[in-house]
Tab-separated table of C-alpha atoms and ligand atoms in Angstrom:
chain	number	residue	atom	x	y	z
A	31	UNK	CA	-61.587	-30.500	135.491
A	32	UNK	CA	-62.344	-27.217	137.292
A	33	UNK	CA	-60.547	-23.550	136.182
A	34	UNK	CA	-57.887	-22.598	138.077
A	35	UNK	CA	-56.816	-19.715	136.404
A	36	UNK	CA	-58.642	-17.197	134.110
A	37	UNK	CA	-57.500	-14.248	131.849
A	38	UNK	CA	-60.336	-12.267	130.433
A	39	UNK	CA	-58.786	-9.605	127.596
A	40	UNK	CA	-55.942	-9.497	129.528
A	41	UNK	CA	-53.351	-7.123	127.413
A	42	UNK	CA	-50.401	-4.797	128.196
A	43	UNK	CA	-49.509	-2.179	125.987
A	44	UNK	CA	-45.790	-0.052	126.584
A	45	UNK	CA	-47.420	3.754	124.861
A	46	UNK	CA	-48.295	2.986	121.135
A	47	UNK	CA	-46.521	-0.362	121.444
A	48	UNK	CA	-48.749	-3.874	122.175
A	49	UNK	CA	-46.607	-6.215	124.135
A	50	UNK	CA	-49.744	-8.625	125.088
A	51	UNK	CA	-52.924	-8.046	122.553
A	52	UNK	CA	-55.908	-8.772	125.224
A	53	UNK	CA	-55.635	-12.430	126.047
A	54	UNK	CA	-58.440	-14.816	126.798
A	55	UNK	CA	-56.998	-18.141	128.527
A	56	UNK	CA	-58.184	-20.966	131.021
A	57	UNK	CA	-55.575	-22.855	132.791
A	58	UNK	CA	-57.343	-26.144	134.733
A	59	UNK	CA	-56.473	-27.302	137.755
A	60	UNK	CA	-53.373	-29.483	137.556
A	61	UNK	CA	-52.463	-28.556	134.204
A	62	UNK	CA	-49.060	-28.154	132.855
A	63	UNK	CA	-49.720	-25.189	130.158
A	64	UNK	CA	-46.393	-23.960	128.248
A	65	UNK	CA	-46.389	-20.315	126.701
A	66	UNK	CA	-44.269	-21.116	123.160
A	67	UNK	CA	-43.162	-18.948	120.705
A	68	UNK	CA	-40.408	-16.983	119.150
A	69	UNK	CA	-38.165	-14.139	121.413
A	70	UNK	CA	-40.349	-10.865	121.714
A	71	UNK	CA	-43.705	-12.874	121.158
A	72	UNK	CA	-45.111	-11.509	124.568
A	73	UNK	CA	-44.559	-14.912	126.557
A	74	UNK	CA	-42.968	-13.184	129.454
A	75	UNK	CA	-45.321	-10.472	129.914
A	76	UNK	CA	-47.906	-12.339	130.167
A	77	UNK	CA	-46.630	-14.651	132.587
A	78	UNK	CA	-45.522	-11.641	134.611
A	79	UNK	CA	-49.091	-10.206	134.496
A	80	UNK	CA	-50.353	-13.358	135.701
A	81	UNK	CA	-47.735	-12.933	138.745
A	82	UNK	CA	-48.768	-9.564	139.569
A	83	UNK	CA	-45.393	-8.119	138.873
A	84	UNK	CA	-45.998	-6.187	135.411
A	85	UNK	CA	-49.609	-4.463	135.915
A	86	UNK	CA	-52.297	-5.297	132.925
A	87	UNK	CA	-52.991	-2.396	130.719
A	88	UNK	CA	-56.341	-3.933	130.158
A	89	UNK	CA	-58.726	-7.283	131.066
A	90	UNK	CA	-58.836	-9.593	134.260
A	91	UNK	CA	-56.931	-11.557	135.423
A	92	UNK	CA	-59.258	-14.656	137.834
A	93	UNK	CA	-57.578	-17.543	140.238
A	94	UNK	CA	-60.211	-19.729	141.385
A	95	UNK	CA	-63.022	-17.963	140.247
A	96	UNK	CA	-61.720	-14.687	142.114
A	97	UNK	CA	-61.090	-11.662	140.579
A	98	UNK	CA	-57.320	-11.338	141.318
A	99	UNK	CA	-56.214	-9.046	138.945
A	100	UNK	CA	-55.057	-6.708	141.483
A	101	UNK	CA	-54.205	-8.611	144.236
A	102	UNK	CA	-50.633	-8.226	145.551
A	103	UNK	CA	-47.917	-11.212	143.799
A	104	UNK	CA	-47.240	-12.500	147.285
A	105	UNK	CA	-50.919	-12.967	147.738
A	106	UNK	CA	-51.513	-14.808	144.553
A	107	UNK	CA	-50.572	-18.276	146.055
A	108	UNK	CA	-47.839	-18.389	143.121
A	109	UNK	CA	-44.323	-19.295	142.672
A	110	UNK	CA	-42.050	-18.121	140.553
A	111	UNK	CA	-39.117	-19.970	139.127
A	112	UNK	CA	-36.345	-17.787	136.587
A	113	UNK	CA	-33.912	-18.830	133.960
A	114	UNK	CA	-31.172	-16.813	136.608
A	115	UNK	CA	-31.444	-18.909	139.747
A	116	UNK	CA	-30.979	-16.001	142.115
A	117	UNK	CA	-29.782	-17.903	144.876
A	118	UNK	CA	-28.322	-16.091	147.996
A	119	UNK	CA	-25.041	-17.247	147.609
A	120	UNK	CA	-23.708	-16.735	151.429
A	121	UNK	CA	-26.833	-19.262	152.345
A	122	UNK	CA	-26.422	-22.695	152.196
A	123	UNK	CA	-28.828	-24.976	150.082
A	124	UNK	CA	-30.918	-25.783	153.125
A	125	UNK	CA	-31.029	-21.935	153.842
A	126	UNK	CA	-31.919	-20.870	150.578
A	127	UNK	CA	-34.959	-23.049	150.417
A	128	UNK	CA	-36.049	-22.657	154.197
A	129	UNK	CA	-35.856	-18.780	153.337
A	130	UNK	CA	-39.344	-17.995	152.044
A	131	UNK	CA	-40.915	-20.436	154.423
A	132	UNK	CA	-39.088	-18.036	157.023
A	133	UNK	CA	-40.398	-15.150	155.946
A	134	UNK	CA	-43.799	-16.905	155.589
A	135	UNK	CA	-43.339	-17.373	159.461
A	136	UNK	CA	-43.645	-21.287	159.390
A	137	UNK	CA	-43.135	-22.807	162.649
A	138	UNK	CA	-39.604	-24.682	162.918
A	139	UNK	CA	-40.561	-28.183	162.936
A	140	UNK	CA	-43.261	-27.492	159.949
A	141	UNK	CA	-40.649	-25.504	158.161
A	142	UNK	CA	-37.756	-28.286	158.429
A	143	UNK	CA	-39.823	-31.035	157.469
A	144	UNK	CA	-40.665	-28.392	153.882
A	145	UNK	CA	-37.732	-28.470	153.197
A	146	UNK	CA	-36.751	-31.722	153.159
A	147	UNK	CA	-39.688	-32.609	151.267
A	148	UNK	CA	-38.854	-30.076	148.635
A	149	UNK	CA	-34.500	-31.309	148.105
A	150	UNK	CA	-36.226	-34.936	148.277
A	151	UNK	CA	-38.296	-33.586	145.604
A	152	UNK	CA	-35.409	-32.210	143.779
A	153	UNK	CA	-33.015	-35.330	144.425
A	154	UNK	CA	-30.700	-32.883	146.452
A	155	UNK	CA	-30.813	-33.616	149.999
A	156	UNK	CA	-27.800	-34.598	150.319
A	157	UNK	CA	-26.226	-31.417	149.242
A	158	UNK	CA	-28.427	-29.780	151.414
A	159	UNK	CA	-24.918	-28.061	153.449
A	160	UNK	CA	-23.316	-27.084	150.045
A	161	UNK	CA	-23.320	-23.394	149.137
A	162	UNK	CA	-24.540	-22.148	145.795
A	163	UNK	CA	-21.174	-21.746	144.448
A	164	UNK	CA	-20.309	-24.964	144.942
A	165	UNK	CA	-23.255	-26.526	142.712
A	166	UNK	CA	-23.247	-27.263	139.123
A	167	UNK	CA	-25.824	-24.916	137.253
A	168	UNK	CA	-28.368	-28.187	136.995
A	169	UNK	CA	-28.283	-28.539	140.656
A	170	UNK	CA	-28.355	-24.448	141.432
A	171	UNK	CA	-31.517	-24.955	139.296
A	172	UNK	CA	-32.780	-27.567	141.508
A	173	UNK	CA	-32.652	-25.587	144.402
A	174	UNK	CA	-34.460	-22.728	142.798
A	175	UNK	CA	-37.390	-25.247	142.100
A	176	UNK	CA	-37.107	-26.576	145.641
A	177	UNK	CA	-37.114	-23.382	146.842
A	178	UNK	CA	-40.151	-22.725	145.314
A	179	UNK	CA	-41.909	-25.559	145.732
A	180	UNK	CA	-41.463	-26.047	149.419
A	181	UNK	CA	-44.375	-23.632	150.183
A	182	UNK	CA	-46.186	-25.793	148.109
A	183	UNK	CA	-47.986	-22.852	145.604
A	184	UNK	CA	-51.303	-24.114	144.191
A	185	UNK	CA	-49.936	-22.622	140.692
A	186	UNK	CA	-46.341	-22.318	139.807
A	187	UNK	CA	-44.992	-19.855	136.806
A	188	UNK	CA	-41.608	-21.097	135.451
A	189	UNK	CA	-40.186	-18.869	132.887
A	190	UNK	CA	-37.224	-20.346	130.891
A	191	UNK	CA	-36.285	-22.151	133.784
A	192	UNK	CA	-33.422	-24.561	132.115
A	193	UNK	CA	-32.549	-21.974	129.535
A	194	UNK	CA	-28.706	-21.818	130.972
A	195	UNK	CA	-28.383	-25.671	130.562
A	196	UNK	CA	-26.218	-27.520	127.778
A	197	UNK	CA	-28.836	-29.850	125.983
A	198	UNK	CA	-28.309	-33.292	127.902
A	199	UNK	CA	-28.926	-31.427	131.022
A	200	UNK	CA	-32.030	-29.504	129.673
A	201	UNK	CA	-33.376	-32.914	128.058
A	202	UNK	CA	-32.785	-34.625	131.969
A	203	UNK	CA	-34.333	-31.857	133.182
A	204	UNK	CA	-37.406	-31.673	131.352
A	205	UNK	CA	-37.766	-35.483	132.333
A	206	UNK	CA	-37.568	-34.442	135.992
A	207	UNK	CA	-39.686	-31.481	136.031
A	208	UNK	CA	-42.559	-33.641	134.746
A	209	UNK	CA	-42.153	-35.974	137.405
A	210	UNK	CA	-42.531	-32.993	139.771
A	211	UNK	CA	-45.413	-31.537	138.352
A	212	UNK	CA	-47.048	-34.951	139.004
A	213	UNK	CA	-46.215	-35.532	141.943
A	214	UNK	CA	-47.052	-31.672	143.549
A	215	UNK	CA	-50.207	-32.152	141.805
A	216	UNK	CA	-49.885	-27.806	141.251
A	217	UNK	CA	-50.966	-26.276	138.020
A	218	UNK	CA	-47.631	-25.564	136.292
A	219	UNK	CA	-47.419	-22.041	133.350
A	220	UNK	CA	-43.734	-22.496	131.749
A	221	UNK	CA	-42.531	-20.457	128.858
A	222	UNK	CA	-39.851	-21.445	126.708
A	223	UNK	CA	-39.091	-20.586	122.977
A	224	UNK	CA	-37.964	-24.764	122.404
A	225	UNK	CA	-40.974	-26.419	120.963
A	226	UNK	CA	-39.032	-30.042	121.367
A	227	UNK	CA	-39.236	-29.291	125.566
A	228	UNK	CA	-42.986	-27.432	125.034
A	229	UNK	CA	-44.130	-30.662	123.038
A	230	UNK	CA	-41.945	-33.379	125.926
A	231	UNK	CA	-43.645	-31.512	128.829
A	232	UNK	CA	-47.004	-29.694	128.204
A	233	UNK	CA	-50.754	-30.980	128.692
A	234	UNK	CA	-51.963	-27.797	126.178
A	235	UNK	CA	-49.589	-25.484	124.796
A	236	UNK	CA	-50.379	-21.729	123.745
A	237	UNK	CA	-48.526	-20.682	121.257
A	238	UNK	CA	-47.453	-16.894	120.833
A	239	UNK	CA	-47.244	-15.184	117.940
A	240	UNK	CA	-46.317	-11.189	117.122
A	241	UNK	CA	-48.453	-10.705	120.946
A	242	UNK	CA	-51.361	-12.468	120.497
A	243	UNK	CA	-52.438	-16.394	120.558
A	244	UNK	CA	-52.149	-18.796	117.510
A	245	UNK	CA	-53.409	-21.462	118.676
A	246	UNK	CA	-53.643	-23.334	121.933
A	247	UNK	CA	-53.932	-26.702	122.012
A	248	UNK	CA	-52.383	-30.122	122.723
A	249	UNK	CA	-49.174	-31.071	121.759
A	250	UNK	CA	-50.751	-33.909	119.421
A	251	UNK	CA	-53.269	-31.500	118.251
A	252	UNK	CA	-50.583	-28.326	117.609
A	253	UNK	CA	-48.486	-31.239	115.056
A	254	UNK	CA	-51.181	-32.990	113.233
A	255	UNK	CA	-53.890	-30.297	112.994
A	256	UNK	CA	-51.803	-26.616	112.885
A	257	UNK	CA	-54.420	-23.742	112.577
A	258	UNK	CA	-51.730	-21.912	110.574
A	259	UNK	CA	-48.739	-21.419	108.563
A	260	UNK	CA	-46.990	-19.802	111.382
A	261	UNK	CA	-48.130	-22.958	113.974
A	262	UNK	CA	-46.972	-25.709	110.821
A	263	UNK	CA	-43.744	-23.940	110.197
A	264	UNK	CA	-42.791	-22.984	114.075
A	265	UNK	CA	-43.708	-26.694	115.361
A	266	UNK	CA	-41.636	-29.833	114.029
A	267	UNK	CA	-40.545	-29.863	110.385
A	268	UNK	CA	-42.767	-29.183	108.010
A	269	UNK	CA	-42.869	-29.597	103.711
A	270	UNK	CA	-45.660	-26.518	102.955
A	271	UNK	CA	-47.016	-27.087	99.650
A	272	UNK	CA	-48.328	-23.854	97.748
A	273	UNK	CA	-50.868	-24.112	95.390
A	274	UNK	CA	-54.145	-22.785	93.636
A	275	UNK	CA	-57.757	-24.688	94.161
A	276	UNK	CA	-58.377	-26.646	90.691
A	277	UNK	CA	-61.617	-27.289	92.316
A	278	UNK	CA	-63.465	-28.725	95.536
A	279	UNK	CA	-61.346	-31.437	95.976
A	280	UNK	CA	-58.325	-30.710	93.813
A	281	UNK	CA	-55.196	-28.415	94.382
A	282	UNK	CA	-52.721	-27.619	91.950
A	283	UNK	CA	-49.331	-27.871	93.364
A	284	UNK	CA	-45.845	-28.219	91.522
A	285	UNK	CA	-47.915	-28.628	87.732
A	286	UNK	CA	-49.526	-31.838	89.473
A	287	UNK	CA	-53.052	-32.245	90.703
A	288	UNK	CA	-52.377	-33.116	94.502
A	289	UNK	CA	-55.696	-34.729	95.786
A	290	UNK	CA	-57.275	-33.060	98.620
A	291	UNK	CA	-60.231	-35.369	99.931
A	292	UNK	CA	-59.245	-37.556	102.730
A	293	UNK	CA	-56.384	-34.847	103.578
A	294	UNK	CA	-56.588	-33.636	107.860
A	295	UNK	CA	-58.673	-29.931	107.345
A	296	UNK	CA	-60.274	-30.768	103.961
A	297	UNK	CA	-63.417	-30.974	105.162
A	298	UNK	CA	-64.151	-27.873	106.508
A	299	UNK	CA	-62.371	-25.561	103.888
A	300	UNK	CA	-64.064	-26.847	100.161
A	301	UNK	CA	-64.173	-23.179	99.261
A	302	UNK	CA	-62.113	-22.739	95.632
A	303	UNK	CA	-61.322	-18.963	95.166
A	304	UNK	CA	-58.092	-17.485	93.952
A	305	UNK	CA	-56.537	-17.741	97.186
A	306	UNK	CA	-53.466	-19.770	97.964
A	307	UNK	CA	-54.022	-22.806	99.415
A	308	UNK	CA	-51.528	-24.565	101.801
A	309	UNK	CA	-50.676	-28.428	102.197
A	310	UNK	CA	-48.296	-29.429	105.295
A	311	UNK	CA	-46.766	-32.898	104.962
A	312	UNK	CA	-44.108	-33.904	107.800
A	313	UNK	CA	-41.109	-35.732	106.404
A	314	UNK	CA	-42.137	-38.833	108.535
A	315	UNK	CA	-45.656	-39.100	106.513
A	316	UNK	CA	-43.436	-38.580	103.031
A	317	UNK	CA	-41.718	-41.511	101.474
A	318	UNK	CA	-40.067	-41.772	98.330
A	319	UNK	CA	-41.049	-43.850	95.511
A	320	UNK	CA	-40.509	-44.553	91.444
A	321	UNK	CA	-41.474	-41.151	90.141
A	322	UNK	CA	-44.140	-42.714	88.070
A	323	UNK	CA	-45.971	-44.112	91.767
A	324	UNK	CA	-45.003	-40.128	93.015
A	325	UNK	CA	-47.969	-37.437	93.613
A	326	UNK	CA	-45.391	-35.376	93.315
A	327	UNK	CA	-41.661	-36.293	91.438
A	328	UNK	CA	-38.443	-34.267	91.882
A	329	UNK	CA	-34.791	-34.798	91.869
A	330	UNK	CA	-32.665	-35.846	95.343
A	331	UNK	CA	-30.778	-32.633	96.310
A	332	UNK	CA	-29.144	-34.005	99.367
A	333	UNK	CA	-29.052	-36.295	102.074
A	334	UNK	CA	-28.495	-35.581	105.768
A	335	UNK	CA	-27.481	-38.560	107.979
A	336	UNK	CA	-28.937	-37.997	111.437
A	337	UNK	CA	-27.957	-41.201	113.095
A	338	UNK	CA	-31.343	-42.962	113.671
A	339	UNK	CA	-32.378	-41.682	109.699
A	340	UNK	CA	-31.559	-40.182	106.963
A	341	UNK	CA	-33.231	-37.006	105.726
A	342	UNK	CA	-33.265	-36.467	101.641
A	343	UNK	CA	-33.809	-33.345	100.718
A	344	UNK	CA	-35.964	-33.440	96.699
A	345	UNK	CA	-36.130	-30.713	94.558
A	346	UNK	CA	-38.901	-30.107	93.027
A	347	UNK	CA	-40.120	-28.536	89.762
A	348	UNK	CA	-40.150	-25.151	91.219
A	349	UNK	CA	-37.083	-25.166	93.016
A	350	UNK	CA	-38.689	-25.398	96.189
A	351	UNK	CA	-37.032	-28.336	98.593
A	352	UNK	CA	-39.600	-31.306	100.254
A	353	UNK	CA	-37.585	-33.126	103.288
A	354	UNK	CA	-38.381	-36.670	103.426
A	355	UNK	CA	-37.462	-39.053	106.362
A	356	UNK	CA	-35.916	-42.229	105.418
A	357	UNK	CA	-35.153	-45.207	107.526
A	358	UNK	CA	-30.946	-46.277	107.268
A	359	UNK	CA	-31.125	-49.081	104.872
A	360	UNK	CA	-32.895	-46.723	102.099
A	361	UNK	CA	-30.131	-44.831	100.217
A	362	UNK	CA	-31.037	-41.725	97.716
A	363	UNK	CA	-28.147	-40.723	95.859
A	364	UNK	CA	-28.005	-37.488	95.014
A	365	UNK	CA	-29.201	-36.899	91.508
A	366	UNK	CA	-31.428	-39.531	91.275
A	367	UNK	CA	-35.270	-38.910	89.783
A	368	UNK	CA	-37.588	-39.634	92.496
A	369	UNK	CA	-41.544	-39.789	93.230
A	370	UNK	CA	-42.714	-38.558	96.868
A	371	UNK	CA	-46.147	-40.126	97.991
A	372	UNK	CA	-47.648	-39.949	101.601
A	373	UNK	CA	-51.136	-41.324	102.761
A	374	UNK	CA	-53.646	-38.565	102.335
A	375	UNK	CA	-54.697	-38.444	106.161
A	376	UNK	CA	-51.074	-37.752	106.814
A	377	UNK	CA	-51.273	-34.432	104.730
A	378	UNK	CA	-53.183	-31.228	106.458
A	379	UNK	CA	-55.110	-28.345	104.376
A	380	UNK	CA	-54.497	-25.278	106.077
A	381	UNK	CA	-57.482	-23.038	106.685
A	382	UNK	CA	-57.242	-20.508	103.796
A	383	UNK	CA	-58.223	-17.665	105.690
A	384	UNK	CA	-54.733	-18.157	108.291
A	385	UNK	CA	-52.510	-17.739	105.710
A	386	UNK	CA	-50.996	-14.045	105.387
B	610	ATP	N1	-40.866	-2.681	130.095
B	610	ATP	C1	-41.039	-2.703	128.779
B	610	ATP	N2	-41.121	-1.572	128.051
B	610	ATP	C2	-41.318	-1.597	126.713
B	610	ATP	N3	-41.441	-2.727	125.985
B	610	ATP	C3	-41.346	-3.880	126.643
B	610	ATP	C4	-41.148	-3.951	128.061
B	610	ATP	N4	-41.119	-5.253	128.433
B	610	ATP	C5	-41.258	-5.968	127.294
B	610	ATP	N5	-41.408	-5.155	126.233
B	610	ATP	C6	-41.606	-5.572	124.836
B	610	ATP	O1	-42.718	-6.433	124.753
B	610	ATP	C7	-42.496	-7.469	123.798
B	610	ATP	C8	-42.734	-8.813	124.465
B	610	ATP	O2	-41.703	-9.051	125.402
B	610	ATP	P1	-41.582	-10.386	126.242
B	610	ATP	O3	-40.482	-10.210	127.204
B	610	ATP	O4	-42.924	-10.715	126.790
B	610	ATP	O5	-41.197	-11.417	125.099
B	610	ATP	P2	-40.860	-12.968	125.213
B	610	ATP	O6	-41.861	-13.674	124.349
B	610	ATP	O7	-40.770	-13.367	126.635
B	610	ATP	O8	-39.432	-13.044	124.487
B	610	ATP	P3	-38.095	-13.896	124.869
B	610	ATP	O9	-38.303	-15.271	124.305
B	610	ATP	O10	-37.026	-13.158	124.133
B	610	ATP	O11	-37.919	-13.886	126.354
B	610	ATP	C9	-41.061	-7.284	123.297
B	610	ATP	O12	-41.089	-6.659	122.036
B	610	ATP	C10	-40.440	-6.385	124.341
B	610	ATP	O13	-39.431	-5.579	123.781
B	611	MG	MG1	-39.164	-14.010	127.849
């Protein structure tokens, strides 16, 4: 698949302070790429350097192999789409999506047939009269994608677009933005700080971190293979085991000798120095077992009922708490002595030199 969109060192600094550290990213063409990470992580800037409205303090910035990085943002061929709708609220629906088409000078029959591509698009059309104010915040946000998609931008930046949205909304949502991005074909950039809607919607995620990139990868990739602490703890739930290298193929963890061949990441980090070494195991892989079958044995601390499972919560030797996911009919009760085993390829070795 060909590059759509480049960033070469592309960083913005505020003074002394680094918002962006210089960035290197290719988006494809078609791609839906999501910008994750916590508030203040630089996700926004550097979608609004990509947009042209916040000017790079250094790098490039290339769309379609041309060097854009100071082109004007209404030249870009992008769209923009905000958590705050900013509709014009004395226009009606159809108005507020025929407006930029208007001021693109479309020619009427071209620019009514837009727009009722884009609320068809959006499943509003019949609303199409209604004013702003008379729209649920779902459907204002509708319009603001219609509105952007009707001039049908070859790469479209949404930035917390359903951020205002209660969480069956936001889940619908996420469901029907997909859709869209399929069927406009357009390379999508969305940034959000929810890594349950980064993992439903993205082809690659980049994750954010303290201004620069963690890791960017695929959704499957980011949860079985994190390159870091940071990347195991921010996506999913995570059990991080802390331990010292016994040897090549042994890590001490919790007074036990937790077996490390076979483990996801093993094989490129054999190297036993007096580093701390990391084990991630999700509390789907874990199960629990007689402590004598356990690699590792603890006590059950508590149990969370979450409707489709139940999540016990084992305390181990050091005090330190290991979630395991357990289907309904299995029933820790608190207090009991417990084992916790997991297939080895279900456990990942962090890369010693990520950790802090
Ligand atoms: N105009 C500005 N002047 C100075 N600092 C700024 C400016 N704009 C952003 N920053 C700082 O840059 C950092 C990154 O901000 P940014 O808005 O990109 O974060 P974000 O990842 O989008 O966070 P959030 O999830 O809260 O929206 C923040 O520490 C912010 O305070
Ligand atoms: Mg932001």
């Amino acid at each position: 698949m060909s590059v759509k969109l480049e960033t070469r060192g592309l960083g913005k600094t505020y003074g002394q302070f680094v918002a962006v550290q210089p960035t290197d990213i290719q988006v494809r063409e078609g791609e839906f790429l999501t910008l994750l990470g916590p508030s203040g992580s630089g996700k926004s800037t550097l979608l609004q350097m990509i947009s042209g409205l916040v000017p790079p303090s250094s790098g490039q910035l290339l769309i379609d192999g041309q060097e854009a990085t100071h082109t004007a943002p209404g030249k870009r061929g992008i769209g923009l789409v905000f958590q705050s709708y900013a509709l014009f609220p004395h226009m009606s629906v159809r108005d507020n999506v025929a407006y930029g088409l208007r001021m693109r000078k479309y020619e009427k029959r071209k620019l009514e047939e837009a727009v009722d591509d884009a609320l068809t698009m959006v499943r509003m059309h019949e609303f199409a009269h209604r004013y702003p104010s008379e729209l649920s915040g779902g459907q204002q946000q509708r319009i603001a994608l219609a509105r952007c998609f009707a001039y049908r931008p070859s790469i479209i930046l949404l930035d917390e677009p359903l951020g205002a949205l209660d969480k069956n909304l936001r889940e619908h949502m996420q469901l029907e933005i997909r859709r869209m991005h399929k069927e406009l074909g357009a390379t999508f950039i969305y940034v959000t700080h929810d890594q349950e809607e980064a993992l439903t919607l993205s082809d690659r995620i980049c994750l954010m971190n303290k201004a620069r990139i963690e890791q960017l990868a695929t959704p499957q990739e980011l949860y079985d293979r994190p390159a870091s602490l940071f990347a195991a703890e921010f996506i999913g739930h995570s059990n991080v085991l802390q331990g010292k290298r016994e040897n090549a193929t042994q890590l001490n963890v919790e007074g036990r000798l937790l077996e490390l061949s076979g483990c996801v990441g093993h094989e490129t980090s054999t190297q036993v120095d007096n580093r701390d070494n990391f084990v991630l195991v999700r509390p789907e892989a874990a199960r629990l077992t007689e402590p004598s079958a356990g690699l590792l044995v603890g006590k059950v601390d508590e149990c969370v009922f979450l409707g489709s499972d139940t999540r016990a919560l084992i305390r181990l030797p050091s005090g330190a708490r290991f979630s395991v996911r357990c289907a309904r009919h299995i029933d820790p009760r608190i207090g009991d002595d417990v084992g916790i085993t997991w297939d080895a390829h279900r456990a990942t070795l962090l890369p010693a030199q990520a950790q802090p």
